[in-house]
mmCIF file of C-alpha atoms in Angstrom:
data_model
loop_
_atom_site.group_PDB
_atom_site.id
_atom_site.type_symbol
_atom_site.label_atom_id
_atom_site.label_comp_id
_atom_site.label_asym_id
_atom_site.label_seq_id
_atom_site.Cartn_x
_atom_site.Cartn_y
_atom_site.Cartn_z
ATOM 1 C CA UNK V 142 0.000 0.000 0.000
ATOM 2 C CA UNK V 143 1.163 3.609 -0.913
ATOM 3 C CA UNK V 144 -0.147 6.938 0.220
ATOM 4 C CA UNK V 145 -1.745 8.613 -2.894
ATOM 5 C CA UNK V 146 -0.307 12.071 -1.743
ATOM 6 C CA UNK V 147 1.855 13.828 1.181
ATOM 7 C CA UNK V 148 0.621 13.212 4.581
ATOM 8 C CA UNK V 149 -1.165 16.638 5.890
ATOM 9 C CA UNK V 150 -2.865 17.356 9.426
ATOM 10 C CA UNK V 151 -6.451 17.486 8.203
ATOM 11 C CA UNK V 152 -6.337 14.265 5.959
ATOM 12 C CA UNK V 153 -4.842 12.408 8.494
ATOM 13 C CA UNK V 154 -6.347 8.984 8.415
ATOM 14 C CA UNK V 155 -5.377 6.574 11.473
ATOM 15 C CA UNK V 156 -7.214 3.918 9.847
ATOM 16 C CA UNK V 157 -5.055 2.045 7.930
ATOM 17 C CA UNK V 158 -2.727 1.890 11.017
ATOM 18 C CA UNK V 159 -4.369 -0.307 13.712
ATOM 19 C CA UNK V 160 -3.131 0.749 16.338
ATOM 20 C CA UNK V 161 -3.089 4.966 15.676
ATOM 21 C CA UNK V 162 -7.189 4.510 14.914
ATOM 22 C CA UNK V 163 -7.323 2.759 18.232
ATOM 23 C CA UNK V 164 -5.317 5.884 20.136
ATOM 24 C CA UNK V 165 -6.992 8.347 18.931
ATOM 25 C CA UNK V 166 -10.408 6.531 19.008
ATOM 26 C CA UNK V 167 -9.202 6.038 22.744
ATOM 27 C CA UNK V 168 -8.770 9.611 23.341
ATOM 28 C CA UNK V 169 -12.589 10.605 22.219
ATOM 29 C CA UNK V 170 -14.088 7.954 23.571
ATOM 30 C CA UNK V 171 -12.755 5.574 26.408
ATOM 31 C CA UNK V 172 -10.131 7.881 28.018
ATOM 32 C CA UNK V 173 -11.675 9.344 31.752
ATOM 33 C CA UNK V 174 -10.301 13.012 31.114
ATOM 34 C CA UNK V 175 -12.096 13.749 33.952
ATOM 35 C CA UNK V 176 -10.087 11.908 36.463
ATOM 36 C CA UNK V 177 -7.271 14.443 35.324
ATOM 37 C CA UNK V 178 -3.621 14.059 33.802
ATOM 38 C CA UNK V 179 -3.709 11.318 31.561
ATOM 39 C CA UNK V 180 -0.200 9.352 30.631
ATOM 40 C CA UNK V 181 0.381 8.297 27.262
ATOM 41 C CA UNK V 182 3.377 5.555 26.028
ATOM 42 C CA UNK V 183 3.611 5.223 22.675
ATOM 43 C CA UNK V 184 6.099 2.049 22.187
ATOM 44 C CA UNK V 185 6.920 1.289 19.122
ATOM 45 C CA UNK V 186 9.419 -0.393 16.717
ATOM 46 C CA UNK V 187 11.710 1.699 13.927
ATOM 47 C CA UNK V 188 9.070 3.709 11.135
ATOM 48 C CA UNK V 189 5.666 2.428 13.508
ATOM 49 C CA UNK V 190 4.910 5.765 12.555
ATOM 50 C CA UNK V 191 4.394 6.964 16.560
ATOM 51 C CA UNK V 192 5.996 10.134 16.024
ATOM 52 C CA UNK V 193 3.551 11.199 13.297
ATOM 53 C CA UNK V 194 0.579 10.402 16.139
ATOM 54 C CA UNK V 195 2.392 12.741 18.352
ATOM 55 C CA UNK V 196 2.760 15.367 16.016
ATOM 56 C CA UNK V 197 -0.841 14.968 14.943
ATOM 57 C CA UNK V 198 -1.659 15.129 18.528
ATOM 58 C CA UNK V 199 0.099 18.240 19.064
ATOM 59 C CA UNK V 200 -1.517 19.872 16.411
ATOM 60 C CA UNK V 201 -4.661 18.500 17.551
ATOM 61 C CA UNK V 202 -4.620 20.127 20.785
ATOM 62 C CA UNK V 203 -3.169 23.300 19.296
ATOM 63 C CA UNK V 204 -6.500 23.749 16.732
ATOM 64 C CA UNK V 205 -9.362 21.916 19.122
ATOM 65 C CA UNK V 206 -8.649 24.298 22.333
ATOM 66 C CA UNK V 207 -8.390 28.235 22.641
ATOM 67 C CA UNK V 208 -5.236 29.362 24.668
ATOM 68 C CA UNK V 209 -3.736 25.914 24.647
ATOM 69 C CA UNK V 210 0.204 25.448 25.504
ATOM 70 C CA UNK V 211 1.665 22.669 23.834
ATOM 71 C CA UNK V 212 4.871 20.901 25.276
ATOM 72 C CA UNK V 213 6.890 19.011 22.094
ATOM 73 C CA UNK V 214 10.112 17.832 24.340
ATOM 74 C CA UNK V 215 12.970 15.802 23.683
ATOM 75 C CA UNK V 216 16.691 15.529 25.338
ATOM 76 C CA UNK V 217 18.684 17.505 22.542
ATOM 77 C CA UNK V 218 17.579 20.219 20.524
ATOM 78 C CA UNK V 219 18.830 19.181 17.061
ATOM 79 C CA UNK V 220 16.964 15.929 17.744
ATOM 80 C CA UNK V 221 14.068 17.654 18.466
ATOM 81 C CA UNK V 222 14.256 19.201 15.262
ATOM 82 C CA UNK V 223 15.143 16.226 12.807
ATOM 83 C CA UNK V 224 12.068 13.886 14.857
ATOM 84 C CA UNK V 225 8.665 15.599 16.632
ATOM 85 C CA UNK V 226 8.804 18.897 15.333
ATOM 86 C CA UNK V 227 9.776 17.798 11.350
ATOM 87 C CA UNK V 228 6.555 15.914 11.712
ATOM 88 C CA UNK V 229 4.713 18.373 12.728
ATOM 89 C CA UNK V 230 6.110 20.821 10.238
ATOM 90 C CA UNK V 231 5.209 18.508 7.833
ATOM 91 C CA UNK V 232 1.728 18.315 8.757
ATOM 92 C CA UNK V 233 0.842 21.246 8.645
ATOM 93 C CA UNK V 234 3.210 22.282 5.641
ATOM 94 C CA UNK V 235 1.366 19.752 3.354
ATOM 95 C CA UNK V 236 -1.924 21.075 4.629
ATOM 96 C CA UNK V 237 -4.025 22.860 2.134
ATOM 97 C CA UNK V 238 -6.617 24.249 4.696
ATOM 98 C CA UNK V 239 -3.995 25.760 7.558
ATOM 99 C CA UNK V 240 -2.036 27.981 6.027
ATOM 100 C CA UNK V 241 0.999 29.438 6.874
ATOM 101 C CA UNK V 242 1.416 33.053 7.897
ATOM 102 C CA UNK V 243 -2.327 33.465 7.804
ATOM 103 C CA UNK V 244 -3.377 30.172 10.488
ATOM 104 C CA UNK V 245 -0.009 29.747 11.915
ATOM 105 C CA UNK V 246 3.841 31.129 11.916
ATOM 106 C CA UNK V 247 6.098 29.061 12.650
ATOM 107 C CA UNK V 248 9.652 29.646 14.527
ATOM 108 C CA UNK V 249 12.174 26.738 13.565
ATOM 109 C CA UNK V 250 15.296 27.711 15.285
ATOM 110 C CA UNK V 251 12.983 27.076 18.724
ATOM 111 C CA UNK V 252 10.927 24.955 17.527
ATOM 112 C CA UNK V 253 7.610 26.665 17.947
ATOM 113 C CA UNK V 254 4.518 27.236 16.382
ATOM 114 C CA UNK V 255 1.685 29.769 17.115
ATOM 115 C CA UNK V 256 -1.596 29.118 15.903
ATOM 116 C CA UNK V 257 -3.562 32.651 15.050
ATOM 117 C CA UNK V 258 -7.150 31.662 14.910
ATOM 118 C CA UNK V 259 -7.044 29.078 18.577
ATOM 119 C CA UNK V 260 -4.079 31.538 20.246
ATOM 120 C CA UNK V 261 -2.437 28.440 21.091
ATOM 121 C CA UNK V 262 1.129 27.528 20.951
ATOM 122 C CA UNK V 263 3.370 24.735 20.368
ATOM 123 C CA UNK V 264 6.539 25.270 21.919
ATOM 124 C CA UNK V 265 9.800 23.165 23.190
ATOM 125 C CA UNK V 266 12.051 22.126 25.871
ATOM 126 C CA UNK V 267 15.224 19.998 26.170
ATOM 127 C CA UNK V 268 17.970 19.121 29.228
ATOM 128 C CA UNK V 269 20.667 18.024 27.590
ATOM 129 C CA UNK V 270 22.345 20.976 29.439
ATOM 130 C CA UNK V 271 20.827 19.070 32.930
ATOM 131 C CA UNK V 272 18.715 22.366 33.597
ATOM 132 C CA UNK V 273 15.730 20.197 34.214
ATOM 133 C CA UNK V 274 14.154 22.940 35.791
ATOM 134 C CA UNK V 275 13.281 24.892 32.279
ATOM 135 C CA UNK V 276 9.603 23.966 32.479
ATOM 136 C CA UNK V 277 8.433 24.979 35.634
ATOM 137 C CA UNK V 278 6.926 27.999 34.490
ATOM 138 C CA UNK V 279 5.236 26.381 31.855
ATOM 139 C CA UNK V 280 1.318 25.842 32.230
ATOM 140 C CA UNK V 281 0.356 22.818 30.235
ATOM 141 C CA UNK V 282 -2.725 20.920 28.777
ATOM 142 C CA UNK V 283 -0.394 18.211 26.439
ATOM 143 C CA UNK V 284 2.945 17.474 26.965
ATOM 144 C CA UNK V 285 4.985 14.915 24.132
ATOM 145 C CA UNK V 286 8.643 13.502 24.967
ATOM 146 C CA UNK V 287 9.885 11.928 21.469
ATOM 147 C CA UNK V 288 12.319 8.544 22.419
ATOM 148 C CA UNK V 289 12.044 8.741 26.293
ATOM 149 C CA UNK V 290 14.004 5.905 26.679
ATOM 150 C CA UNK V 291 17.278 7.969 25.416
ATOM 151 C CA UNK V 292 16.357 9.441 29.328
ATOM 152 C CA UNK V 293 18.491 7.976 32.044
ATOM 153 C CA UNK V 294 17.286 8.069 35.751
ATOM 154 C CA UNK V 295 18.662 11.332 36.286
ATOM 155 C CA UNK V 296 17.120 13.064 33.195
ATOM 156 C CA UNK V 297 13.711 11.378 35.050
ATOM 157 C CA UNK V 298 13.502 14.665 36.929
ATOM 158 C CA UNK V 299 12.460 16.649 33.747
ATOM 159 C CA UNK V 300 9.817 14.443 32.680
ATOM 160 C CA UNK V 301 7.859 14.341 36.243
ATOM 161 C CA UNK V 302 9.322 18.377 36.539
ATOM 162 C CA UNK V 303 6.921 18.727 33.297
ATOM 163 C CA UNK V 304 4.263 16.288 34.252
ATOM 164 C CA UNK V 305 3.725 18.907 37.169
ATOM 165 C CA UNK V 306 2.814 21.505 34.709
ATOM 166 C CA UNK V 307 0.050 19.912 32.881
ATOM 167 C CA UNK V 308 -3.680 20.299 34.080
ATOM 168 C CA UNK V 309 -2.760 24.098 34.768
ATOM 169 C CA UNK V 310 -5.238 25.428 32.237
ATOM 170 C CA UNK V 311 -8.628 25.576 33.639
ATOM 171 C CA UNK V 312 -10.434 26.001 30.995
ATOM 172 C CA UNK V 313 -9.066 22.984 29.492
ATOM 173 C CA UNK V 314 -10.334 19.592 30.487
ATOM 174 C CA UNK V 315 -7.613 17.019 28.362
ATOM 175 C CA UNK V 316 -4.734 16.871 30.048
ATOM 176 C CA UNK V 317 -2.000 14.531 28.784
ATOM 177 C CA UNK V 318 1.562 13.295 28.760
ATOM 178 C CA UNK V 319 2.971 11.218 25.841
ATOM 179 C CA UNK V 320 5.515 9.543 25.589
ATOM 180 C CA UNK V 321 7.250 8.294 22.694
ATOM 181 C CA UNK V 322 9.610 5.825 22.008
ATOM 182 C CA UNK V 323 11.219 2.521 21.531
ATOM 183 C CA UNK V 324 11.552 -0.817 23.229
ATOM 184 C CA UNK V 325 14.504 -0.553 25.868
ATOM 185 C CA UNK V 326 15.094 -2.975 28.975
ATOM 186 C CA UNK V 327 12.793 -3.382 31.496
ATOM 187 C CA UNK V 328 14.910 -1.940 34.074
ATOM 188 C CA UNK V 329 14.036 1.518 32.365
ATOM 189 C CA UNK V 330 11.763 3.586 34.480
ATOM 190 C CA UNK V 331 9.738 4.141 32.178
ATOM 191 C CA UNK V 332 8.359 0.568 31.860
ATOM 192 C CA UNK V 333 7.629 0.407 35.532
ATOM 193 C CA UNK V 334 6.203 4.213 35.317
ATOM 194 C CA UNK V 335 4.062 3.154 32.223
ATOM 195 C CA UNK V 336 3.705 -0.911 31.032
ATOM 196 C CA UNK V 337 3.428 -1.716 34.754
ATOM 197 C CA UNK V 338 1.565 1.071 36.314
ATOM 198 C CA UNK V 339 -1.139 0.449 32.985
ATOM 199 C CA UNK V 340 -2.007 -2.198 34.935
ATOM 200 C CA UNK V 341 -3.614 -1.129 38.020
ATOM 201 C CA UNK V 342 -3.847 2.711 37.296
ATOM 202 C CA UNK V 343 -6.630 3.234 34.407
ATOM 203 C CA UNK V 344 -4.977 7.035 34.057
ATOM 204 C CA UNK V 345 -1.943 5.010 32.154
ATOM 205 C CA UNK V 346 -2.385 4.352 28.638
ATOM 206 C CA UNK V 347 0.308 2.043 26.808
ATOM 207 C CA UNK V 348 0.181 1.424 22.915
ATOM 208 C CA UNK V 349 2.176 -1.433 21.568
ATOM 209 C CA UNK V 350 3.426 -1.080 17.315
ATOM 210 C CA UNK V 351 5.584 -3.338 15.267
ATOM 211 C CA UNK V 352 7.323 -2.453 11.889
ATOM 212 C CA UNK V 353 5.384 -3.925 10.130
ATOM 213 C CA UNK V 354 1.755 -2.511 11.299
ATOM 214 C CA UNK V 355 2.795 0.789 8.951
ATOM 215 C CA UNK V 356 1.683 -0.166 5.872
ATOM 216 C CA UNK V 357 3.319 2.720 3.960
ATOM 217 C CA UNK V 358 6.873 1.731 5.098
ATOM 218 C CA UNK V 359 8.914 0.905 2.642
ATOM 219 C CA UNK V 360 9.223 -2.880 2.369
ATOM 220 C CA UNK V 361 13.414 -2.496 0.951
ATOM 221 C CA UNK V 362 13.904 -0.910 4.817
ATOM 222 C CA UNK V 363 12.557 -3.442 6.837
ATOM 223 C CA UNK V 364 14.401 -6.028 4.909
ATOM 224 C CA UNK V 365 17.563 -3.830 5.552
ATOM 225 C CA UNK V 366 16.737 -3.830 9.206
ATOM 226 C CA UNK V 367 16.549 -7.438 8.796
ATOM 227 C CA UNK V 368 19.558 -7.901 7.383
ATOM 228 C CA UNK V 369 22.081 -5.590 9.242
ATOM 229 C CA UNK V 370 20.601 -6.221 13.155
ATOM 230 C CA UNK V 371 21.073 -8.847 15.763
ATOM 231 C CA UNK V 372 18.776 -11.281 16.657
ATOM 232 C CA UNK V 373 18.866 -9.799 20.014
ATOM 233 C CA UNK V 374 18.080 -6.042 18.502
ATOM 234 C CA UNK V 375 15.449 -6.992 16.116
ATOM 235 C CA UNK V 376 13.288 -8.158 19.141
ATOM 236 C CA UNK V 377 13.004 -4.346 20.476
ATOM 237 C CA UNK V 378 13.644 -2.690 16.932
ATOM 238 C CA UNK V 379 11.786 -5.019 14.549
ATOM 239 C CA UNK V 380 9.157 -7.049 17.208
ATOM 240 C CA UNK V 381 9.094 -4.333 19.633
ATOM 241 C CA UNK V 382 9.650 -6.173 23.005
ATOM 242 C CA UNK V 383 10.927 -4.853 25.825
ATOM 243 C CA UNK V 384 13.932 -7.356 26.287
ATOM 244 C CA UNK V 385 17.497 -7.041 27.499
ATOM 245 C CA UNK V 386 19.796 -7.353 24.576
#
């Protein structure tokens, strides 16, 4: 299967992807946004296509609520850049109804985006300096981390320093922290903070993907991954598991 044109935010179609139709079903009708911040983990294999959920999301939030502050977050800046916020420029940069300059401006050496009609923002944060203090004056309704598991126990502190500023907008009743990323060991915090906690805390969301549930992926990469990997690395980066390799 091919995609007939460019991907944009407003023909976005999770369908064809399992389990994007199923998280963003989820998030209109099964998620209790009334019990308050909602946690997110996105897990998925190389090209599951999780980053282009977040970045949807992000936009999402940016168009669907007035006054809306947007947290797109990874460790590094030029990461940042290349990953969550490419996506989302290129959402909205293929999008023939939002139009630049005239919907939204965007800033690319911070990585921010203000949306004119909504007077929301999308806006960043790293701590690859180890300030992971940055976001405390921040007052959040979404907040997305792209590859958490590049985060070490230490750089913990600026994910739960940001989780602390969502649900600060009252006027705004979704409140949510997403995390994306893939498979590490499950001595990571972030599978007993997420894939454990999902199972007693129904405010913890966790979304499994493979490879080969994107349809559009390029069959010649996969068979590359196949080719040039472990055995041991193609069960986190091909299968998705959270094994020690």
């Amino acid at each position: 299967m091919e995609q007939e044109k460019a991907l944009s935010f407003t023909t976005f179609d999770p369908r064809p992807i399992a389990w994007q139709y199923r998280f963003i079903w989820d998030l209109h009708n099964k998620i209790p946004w009334e019990n308050g911040t909602q946690k997110f983990l996105l897990s998925g294999a190389l090209g599951s296509a999780k980053t282009t959920a977040g970045a949807w999301a992000a936009i999402y939030f940016a168009t669907k609520f007035n006054k809306a502050d947007i947290l797109i977050a990874r460790k590094a800046l030029p990461d940042l850049r290349d990953t969550l916020y490419k996506d989302v420029r290129d959402l909205l940069d293929e999008d023939e109804q939002l139009i630049e300059g005239e919907d939204y401006t965007c800033y690319d050496t911070t990585c921010r985006v203000v949306f004119h009609k909504t007077g929301s923002e999308i806006l960043s944060r790293t701590w690859s300096d180890k300030k992971y203090k940055k976001a405390r004056s921040l007052r959040l309704c979404l907040a997305i981390i792209e590859e958490g598991t590049e985060n070490n126990l230490d750089d913990k502190e600026a994910h739960d320093t940001i989780l602390q500023r969502l649900n600060r907008i009252p006027s705004i009743k979704w409140n949510a922290m997403i995390i994306l990323t893939n498979p590490d060991s499950p001595s990571h915090w972030i599978y007993k903070d997420y894939i454990v906690k999902e199972k007693t805390d129904p405010n913890t969301h966790v979304y499994y993907s493979l490879t080969t549930d994107n349809p559009y992926i390029d069959k010649n990469y996969v068979r590359f991954l196949e080719e040039n990997i472990t055995e041991d690395e193609a069960y986190s980066m091909i299968r998705g598991l959270w094994v020690e390799i």
